[in-house]
Short mmCIF file of C-alpha atoms and ligand atoms in Angstrom, two decimals:
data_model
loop_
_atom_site.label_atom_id
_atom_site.label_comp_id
_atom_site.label_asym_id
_atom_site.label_seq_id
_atom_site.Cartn_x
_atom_site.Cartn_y
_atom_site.Cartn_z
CA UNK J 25 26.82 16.13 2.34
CA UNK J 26 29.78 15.28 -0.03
CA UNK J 27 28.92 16.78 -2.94
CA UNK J 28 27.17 20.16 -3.76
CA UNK J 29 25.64 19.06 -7.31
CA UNK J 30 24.69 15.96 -8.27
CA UNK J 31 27.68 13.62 -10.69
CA UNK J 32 27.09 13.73 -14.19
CA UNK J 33 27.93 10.66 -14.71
CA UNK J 34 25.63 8.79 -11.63
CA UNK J 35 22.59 7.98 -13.70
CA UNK J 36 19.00 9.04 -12.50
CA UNK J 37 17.04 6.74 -9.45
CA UNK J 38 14.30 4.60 -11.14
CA UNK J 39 11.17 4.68 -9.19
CA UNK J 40 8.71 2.08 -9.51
CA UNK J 41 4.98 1.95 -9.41
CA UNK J 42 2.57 -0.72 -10.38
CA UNK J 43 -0.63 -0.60 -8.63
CA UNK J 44 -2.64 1.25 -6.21
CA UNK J 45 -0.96 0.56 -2.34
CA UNK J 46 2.67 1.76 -4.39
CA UNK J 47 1.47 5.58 -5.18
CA UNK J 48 0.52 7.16 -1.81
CA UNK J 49 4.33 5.17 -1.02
CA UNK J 50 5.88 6.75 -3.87
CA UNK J 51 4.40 10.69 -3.75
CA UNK J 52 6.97 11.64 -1.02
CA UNK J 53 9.93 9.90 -2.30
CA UNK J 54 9.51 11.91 -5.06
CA UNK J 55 8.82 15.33 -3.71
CA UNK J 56 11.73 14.64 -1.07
CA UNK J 57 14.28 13.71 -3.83
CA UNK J 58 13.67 16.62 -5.51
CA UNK J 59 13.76 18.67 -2.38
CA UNK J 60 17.16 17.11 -1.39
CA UNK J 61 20.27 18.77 -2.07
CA UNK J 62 21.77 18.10 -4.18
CA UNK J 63 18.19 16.69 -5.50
CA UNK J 64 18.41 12.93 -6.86
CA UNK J 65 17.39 12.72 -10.70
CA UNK J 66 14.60 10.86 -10.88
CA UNK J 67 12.77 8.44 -13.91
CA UNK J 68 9.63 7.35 -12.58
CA UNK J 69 8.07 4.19 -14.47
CA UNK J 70 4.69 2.82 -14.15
CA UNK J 71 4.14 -0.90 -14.90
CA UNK J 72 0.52 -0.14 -15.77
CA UNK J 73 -0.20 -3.15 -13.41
CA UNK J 74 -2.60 -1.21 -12.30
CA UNK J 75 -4.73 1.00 -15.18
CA UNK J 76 -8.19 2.75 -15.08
CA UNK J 77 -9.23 5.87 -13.62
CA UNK J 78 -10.80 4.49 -10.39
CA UNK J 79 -7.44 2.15 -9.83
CA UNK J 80 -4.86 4.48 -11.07
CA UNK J 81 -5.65 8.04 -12.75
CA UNK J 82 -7.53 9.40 -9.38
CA UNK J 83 -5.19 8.56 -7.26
CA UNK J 84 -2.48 10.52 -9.72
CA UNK J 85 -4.34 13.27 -9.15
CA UNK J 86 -4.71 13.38 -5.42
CA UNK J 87 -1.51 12.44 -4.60
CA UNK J 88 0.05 15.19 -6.78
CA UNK J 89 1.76 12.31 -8.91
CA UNK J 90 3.79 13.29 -11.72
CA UNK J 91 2.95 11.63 -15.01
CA UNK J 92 5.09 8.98 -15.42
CA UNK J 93 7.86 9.26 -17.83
CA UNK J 94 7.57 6.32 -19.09
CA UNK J 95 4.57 3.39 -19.05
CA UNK J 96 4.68 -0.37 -19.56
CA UNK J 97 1.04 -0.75 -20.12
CA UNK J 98 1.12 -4.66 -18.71
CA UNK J 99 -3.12 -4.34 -17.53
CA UNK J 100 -4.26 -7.69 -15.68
CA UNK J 101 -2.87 -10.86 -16.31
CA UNK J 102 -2.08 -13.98 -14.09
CA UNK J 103 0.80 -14.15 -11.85
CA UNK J 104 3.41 -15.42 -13.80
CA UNK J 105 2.13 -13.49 -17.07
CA UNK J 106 2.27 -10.34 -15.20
CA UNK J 107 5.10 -10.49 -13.75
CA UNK J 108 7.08 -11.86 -16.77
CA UNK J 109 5.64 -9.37 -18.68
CA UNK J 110 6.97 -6.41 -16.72
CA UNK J 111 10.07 -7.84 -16.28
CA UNK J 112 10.37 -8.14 -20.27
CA UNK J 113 9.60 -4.42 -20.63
CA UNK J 114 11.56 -3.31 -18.01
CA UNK J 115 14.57 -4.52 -18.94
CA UNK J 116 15.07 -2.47 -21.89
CA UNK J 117 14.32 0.60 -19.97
CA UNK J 118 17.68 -0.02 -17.60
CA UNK J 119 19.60 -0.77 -20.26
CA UNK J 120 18.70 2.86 -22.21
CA UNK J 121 18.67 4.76 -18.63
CA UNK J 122 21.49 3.25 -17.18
CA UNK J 123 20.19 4.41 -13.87
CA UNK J 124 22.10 4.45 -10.23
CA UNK J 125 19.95 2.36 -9.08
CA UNK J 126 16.25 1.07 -9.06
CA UNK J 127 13.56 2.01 -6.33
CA UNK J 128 11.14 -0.33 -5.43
CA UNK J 129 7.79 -0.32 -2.76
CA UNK J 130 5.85 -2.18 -1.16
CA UNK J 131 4.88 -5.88 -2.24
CA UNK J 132 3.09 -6.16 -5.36
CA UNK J 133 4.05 -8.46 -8.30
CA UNK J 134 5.73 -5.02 -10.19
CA UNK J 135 8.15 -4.73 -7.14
CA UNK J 136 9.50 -7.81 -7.31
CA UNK J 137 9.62 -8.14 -11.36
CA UNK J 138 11.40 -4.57 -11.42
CA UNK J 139 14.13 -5.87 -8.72
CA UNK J 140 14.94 -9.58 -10.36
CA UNK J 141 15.53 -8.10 -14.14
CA UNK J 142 17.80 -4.87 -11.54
CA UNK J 143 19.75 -7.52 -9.85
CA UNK J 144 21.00 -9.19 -12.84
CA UNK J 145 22.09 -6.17 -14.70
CA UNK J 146 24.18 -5.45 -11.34
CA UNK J 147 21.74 -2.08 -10.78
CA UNK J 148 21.21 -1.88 -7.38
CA UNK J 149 17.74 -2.11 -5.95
CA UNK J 150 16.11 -0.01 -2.90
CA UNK J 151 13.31 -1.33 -1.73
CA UNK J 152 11.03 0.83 0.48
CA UNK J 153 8.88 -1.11 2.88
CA UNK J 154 11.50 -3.98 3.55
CA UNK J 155 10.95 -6.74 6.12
CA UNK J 156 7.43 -6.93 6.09
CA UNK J 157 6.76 -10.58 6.98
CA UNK J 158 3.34 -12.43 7.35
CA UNK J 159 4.91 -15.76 7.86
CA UNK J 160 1.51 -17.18 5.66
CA UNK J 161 3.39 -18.11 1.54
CA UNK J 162 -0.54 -18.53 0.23
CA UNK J 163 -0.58 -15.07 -0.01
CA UNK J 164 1.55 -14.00 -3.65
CA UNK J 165 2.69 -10.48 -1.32
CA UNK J 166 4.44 -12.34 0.82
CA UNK J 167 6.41 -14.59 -2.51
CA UNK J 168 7.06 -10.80 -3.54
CA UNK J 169 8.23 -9.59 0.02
CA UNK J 170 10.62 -12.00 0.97
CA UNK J 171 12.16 -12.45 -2.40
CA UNK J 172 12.43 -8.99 -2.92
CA UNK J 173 14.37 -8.46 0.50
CA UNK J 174 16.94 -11.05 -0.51
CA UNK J 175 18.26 -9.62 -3.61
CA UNK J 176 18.15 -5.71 -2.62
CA UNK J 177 20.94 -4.10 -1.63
CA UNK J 178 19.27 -1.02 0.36
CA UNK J 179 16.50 -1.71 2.73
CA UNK J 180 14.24 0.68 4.16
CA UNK J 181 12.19 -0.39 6.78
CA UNK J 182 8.77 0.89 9.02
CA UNK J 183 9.11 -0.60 12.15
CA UNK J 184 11.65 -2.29 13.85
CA UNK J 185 9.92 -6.08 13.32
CA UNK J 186 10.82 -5.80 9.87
CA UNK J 187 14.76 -5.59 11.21
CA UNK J 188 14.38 -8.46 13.49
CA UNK J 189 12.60 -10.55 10.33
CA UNK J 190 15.59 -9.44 7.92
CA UNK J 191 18.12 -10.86 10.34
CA UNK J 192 16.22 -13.95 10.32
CA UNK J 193 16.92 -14.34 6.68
CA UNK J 194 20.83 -13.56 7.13
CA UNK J 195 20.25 -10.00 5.57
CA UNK J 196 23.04 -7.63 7.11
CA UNK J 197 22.51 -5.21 9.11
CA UNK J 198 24.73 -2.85 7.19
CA UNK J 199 22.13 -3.41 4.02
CA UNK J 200 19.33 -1.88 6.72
CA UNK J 201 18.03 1.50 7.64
CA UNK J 202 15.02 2.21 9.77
CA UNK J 203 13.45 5.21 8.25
CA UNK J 204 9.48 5.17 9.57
CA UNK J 205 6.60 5.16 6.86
CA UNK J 206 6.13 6.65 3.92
CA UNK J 207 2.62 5.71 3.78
CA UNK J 208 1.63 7.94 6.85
CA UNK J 209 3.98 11.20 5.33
CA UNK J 210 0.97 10.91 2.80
CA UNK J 211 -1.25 11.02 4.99
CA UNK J 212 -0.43 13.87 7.05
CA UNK J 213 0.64 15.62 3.70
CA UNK J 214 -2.63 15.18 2.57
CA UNK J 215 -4.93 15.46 5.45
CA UNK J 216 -5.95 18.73 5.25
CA UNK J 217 -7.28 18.09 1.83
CA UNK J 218 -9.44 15.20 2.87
CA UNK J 219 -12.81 15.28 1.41
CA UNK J 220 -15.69 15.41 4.08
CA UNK J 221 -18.01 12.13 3.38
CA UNK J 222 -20.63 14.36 2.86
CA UNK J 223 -19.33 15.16 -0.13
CA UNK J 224 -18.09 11.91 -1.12
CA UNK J 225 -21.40 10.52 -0.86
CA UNK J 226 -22.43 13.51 -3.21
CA UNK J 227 -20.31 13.04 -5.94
CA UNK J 228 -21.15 9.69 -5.69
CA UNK J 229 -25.23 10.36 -6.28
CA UNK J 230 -25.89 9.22 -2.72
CA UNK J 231 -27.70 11.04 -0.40
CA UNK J 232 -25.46 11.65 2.94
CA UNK J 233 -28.43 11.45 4.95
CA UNK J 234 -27.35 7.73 5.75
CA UNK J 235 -24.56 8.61 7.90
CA UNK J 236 -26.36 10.73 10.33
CA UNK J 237 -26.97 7.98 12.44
CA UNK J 238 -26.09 8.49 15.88
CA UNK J 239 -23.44 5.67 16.21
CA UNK J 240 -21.46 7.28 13.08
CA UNK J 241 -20.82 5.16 9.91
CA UNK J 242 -17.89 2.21 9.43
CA UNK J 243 -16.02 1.96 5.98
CA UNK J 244 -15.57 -1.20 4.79
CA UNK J 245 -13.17 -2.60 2.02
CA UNK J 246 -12.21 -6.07 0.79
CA UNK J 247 -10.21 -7.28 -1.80
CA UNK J 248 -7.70 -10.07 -0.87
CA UNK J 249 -8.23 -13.08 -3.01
CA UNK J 250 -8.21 -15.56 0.11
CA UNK J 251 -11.44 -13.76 0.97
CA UNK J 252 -13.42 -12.91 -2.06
CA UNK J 253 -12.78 -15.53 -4.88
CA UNK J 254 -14.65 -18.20 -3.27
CA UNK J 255 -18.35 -18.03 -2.92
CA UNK J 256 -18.19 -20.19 0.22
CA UNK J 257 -15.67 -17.58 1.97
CA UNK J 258 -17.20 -14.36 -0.02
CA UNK J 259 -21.13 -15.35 1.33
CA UNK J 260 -20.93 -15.20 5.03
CA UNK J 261 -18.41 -12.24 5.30
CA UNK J 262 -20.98 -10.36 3.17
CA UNK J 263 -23.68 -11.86 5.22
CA UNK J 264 -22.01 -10.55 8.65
CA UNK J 265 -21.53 -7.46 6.91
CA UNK J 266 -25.19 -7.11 6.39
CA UNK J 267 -25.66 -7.64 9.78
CA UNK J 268 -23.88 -5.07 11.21
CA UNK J 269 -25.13 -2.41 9.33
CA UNK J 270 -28.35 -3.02 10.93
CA UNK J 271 -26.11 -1.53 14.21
CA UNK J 272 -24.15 1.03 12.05
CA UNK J 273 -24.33 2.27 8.43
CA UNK J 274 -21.57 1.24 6.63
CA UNK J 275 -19.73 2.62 3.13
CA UNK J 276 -17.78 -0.08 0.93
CA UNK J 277 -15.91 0.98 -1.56
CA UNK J 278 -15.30 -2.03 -3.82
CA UNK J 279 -12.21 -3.46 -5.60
CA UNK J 280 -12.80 -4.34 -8.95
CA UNK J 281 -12.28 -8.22 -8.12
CA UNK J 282 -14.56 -8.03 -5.28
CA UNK J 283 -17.38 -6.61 -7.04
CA UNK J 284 -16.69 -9.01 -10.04
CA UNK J 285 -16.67 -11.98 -7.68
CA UNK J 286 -19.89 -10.65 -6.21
CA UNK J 287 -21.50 -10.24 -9.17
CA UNK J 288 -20.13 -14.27 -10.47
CA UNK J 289 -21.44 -15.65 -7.61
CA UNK J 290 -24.91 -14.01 -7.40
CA UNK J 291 -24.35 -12.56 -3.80
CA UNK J 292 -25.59 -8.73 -4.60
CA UNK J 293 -28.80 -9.50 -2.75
CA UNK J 294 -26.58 -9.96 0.24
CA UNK J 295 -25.59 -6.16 -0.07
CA UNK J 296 -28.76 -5.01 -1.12
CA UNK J 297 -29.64 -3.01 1.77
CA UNK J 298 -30.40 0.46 2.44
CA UNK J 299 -27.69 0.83 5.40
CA UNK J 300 -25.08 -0.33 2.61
CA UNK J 301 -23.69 2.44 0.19
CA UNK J 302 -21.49 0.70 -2.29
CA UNK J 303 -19.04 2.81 -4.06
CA UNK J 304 -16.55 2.27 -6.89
CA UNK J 305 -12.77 2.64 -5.74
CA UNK J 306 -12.28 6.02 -4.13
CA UNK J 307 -9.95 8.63 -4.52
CA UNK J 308 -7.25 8.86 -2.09
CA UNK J 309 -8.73 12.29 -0.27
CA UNK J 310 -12.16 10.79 -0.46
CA UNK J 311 -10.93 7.50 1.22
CA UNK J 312 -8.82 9.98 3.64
CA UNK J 313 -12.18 11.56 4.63
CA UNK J 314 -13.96 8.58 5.20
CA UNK J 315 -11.46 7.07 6.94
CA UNK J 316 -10.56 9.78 9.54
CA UNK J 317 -13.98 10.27 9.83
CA UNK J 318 -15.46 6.48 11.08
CA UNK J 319 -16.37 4.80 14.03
CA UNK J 320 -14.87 1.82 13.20
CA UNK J 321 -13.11 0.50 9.85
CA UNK J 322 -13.47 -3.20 8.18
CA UNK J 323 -11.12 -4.35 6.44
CA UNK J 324 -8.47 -6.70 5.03
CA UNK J 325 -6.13 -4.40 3.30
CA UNK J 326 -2.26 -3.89 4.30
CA UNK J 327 -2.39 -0.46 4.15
CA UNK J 328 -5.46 0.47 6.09
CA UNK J 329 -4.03 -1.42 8.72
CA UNK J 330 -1.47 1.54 9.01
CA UNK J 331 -3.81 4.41 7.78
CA UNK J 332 -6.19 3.53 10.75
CA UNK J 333 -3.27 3.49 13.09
CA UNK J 334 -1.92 6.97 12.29
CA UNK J 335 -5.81 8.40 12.40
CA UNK J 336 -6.43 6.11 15.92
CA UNK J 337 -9.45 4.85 14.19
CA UNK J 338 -10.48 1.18 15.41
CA UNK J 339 -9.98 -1.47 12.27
CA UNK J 340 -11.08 -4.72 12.33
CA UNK J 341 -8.73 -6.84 10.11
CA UNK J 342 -10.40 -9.55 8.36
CA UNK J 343 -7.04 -11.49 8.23
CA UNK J 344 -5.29 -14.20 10.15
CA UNK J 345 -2.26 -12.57 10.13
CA UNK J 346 -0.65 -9.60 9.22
CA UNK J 347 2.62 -8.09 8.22
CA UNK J 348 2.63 -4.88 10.42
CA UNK J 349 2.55 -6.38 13.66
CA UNK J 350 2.50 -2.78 15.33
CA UNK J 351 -1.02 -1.71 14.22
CA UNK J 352 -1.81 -4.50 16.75
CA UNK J 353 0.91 -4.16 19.20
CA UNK J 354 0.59 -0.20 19.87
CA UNK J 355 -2.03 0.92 17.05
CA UNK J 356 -5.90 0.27 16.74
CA UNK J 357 -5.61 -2.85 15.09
CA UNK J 358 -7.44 -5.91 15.54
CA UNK J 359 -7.06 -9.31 13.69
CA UNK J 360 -11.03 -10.90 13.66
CA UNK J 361 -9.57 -13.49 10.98
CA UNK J 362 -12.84 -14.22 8.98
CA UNK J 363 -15.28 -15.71 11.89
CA UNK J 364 -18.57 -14.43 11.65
CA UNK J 365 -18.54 -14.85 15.67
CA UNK J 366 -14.84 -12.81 16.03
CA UNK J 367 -16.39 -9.84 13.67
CA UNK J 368 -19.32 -9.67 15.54
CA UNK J 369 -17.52 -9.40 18.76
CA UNK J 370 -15.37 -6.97 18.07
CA UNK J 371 -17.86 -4.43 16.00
CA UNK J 372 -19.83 -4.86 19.63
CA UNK J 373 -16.79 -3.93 21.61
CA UNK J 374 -16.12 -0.77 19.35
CA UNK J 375 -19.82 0.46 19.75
CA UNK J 376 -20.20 0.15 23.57
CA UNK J 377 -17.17 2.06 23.83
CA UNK J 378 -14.50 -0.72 25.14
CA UNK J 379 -12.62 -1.42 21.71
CA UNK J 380 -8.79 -0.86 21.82
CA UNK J 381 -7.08 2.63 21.64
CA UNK J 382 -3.26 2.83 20.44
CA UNK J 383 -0.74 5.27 19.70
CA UNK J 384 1.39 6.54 16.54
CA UNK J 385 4.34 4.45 16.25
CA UNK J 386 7.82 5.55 16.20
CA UNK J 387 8.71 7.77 13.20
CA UNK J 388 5.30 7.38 11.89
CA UNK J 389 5.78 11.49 11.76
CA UNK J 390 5.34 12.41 8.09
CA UNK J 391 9.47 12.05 7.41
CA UNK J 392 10.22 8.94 6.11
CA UNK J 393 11.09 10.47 2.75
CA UNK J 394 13.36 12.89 3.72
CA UNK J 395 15.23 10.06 5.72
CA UNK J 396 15.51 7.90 2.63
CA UNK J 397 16.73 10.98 0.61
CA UNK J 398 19.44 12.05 2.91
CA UNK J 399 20.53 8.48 3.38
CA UNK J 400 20.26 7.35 -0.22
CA UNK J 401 22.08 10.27 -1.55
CA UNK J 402 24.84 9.64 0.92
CA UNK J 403 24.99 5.48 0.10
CA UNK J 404 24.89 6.08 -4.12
CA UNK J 405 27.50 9.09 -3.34
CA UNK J 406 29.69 6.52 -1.50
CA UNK J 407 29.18 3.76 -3.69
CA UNK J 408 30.03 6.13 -6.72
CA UNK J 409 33.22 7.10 -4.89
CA UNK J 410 34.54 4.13 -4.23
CA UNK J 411 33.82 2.52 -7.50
CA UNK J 412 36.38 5.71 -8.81
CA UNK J 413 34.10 6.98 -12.08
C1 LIG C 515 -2.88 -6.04 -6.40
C2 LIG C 515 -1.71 -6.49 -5.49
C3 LIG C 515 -2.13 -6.41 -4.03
C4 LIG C 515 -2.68 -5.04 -3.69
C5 LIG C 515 -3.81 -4.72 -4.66
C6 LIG C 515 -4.43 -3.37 -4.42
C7 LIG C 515 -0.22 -8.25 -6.38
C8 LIG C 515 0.11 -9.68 -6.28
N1 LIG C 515 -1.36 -7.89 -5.74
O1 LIG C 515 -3.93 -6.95 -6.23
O2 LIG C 515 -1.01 -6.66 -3.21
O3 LIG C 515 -3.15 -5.04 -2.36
O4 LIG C 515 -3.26 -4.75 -5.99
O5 LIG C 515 -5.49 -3.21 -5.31
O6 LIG C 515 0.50 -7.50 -7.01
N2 LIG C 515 -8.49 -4.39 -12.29
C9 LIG C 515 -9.23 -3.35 -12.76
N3 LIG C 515 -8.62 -2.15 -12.96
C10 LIG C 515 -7.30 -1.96 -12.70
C11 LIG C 515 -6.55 -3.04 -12.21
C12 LIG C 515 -7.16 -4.25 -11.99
O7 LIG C 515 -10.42 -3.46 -13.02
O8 LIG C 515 -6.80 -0.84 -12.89
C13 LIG C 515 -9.17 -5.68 -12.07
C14 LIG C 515 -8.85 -6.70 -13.12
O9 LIG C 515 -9.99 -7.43 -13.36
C15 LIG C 515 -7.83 -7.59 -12.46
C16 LIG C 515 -8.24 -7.51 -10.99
O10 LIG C 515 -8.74 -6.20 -10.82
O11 LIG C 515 -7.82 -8.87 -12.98
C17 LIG C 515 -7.12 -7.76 -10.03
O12 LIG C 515 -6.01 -6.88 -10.31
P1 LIG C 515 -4.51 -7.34 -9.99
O13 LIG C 515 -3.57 -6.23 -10.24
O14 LIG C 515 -4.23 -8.65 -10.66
O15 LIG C 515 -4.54 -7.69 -8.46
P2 LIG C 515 -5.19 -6.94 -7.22
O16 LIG C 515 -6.20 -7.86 -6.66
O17 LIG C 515 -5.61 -5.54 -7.53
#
């Protein structure tokens, strides 16, 4: 440690959040940077990319979120809106906070907005979740992802891939620190709190009776564009859906696009089924609960891809790729692209008892956070000392 308090003069870290997948990241960066000693000042803005209670306020709660202390209020825009929009509200904020440096997770079109207006003001940016690579550009993440990487100047990363891609891209090593996952400290932080799906399915005005079925109960969530804004990609992946809840009751807890896009293209019927329980977003311990407690998860989320992994739950990633190679390689993760046949095959696998086991990847241990706090604090210490103010 080279310092017992922290300098006057080094202004607070701004953390970043804009939608969903960046709060469960967030939560322990926080709680570890105050925990730190000395603890890092924090200002923690929200982009308000992401905004209602199902999206944003629930997950606050859960995760024991402090309010921000400041909000952009962008809402729902295209691409380039959204992201132009943030960036022209943001920049104001580093001019009045003048902060050490900007903190930025995960992939969505906040993270990289908050890091391009950073970089030009000379603030430098931290991204959590570096090196991430899909190798597939239709997909705006991985725009965010790799641009992101190339103009931060700290990069934290979850598995050791995400080195390996960074080098690729001539990022130096020095710039690079393997620190585990932030995503899984929430989850063992949190697990105790979990909500049974019992109760879930209570709150919700659903009787729980549909899970007792012998085979247990999959959870089910979809919300990338590539698979539900087209009606011709949307249809049979709802249709194979149906089908397999005729083998095993299934819970699917619907994105706002998804269940927009369902209801645009007149595919409800498709879901209409007894052995379906459609819910609104969930809550982070209600999804926690549901999660830890499935036979088998569907899915074409990032994060569950990780959350399954830590839990050992099989997932079935409806994907052709993905950025965390290691939920494959040593976790319970299976790419079934979006094949009808491939889904079906490996939902069959799962049941008879031959799907694929895996184990908890290295640091994956709940202390990610404190990593990045005791190696931040060091780098903007150093950084401060050398620039002599
Ligand atoms: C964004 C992220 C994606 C992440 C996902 C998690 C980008 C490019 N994409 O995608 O990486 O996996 O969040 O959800 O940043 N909406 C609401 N309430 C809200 C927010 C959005 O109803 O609080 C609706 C709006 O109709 C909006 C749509 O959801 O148009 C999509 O939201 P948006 O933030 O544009 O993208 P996501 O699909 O959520």
């Amino acid at each position: 440690m080279l310092n017992e308090s922290w300098p006057a003069d080094l202004g607070p870290v701004i953390c970043v959040v804009g939608a969903r997948p960046n709060f469960m990241k967030m939560a322990p960066i926080l709680r570890a940077f105050s925990a730190h000693h000395p603890a890092l000042p924090t200002l923690l803005v929200h982009t308000g990319q992401h905004y209602d209670r199902d999206m944003n306020d629930r997950l606050f709660v859960d995760l024991r979120l402090p309010h921000p202390d400041i909000n952009l209020e962008v809402g729902s825009a295209t691409h380039a809106v959204q992201t132009a929009e943030v960036m022209r509200r943001f920049e104001p904020v580093v001019d009045a906070q003048r902060p050490s440096c900007v903190l930025v997770v995960g992939d969505v079109n906040s993270t990289l907005a908050c890091t391009l207006v950073s970089a030009k003001k000379e603030v430098p940016v931290v991204h959590v979740e570096a090196g991430l690579r899909s190798y597939d550009r239709a997909m705006p993440e991985e725009i965010n992802r790799v641009l992101t990487d190339q103009i931060a100047d700290r990069l934290y990363t979850t598995e050791r891939s995400a080195q390996a891609n960074l080098a690729r891209e001539g990022i130096a090593e020095e710039r690079v620190c393997f620190v585990g996952n932030v995503m899984i400290d929430s989850l063992l932080s949190n697990r105790e709190f979990a909500h049974s799906p019992t109760k879930t399915l209570q709150m919700a005005g659903v009787d729980p009776a549909v899970l007792d079925d012998p085979r247990g109960y999959g959870v089910v969530t979809l919300h990338r564009p590539s698979n539900v804004d087209r009606a011709e990609q949307l249809a049979p992946l709802l249709s194979v859906l149906r089908e397999v809840s005729e083998q095993l009751p299934l819970v699917f807890a619907l994105h706002p696009r998804t269940r927009a896009n369902i209801d645009r293209f007149g595919l409800g019927e498709l879901l209409a089924s007894p052995r379906i329980v459609l819910l609104p977003p969930q809550g982070y311990l209600e999804m926690l609960g549901l999660l830890a407690g499935a036979k088998l998860v569907l899915s074409d989320s990032g994060g569950l891809q990780e959350e399954t992994t830590a839990l050992g739950v099989p997932c079935l990633t409806i994907r052709e790729n993905t950025e965390r190679p290691i939920t494959v390689e040593q976790g319970t993760n299976t790419l079934v692209g979006c094949d009808p046949q491939a889904i079906r095959k490996g939902v069959a696998e799962i049941l008879s008892g031959t799907g694929k086991t895996g184990r908890v990847p290295e640091l994956w241990d709940g202390r990610a956070a404190e990593r990045i706090a005791a190696d931040l604090s060091q780098w903007l210490l150093a950084r401060h000392a050398r620039r002599g103010s």
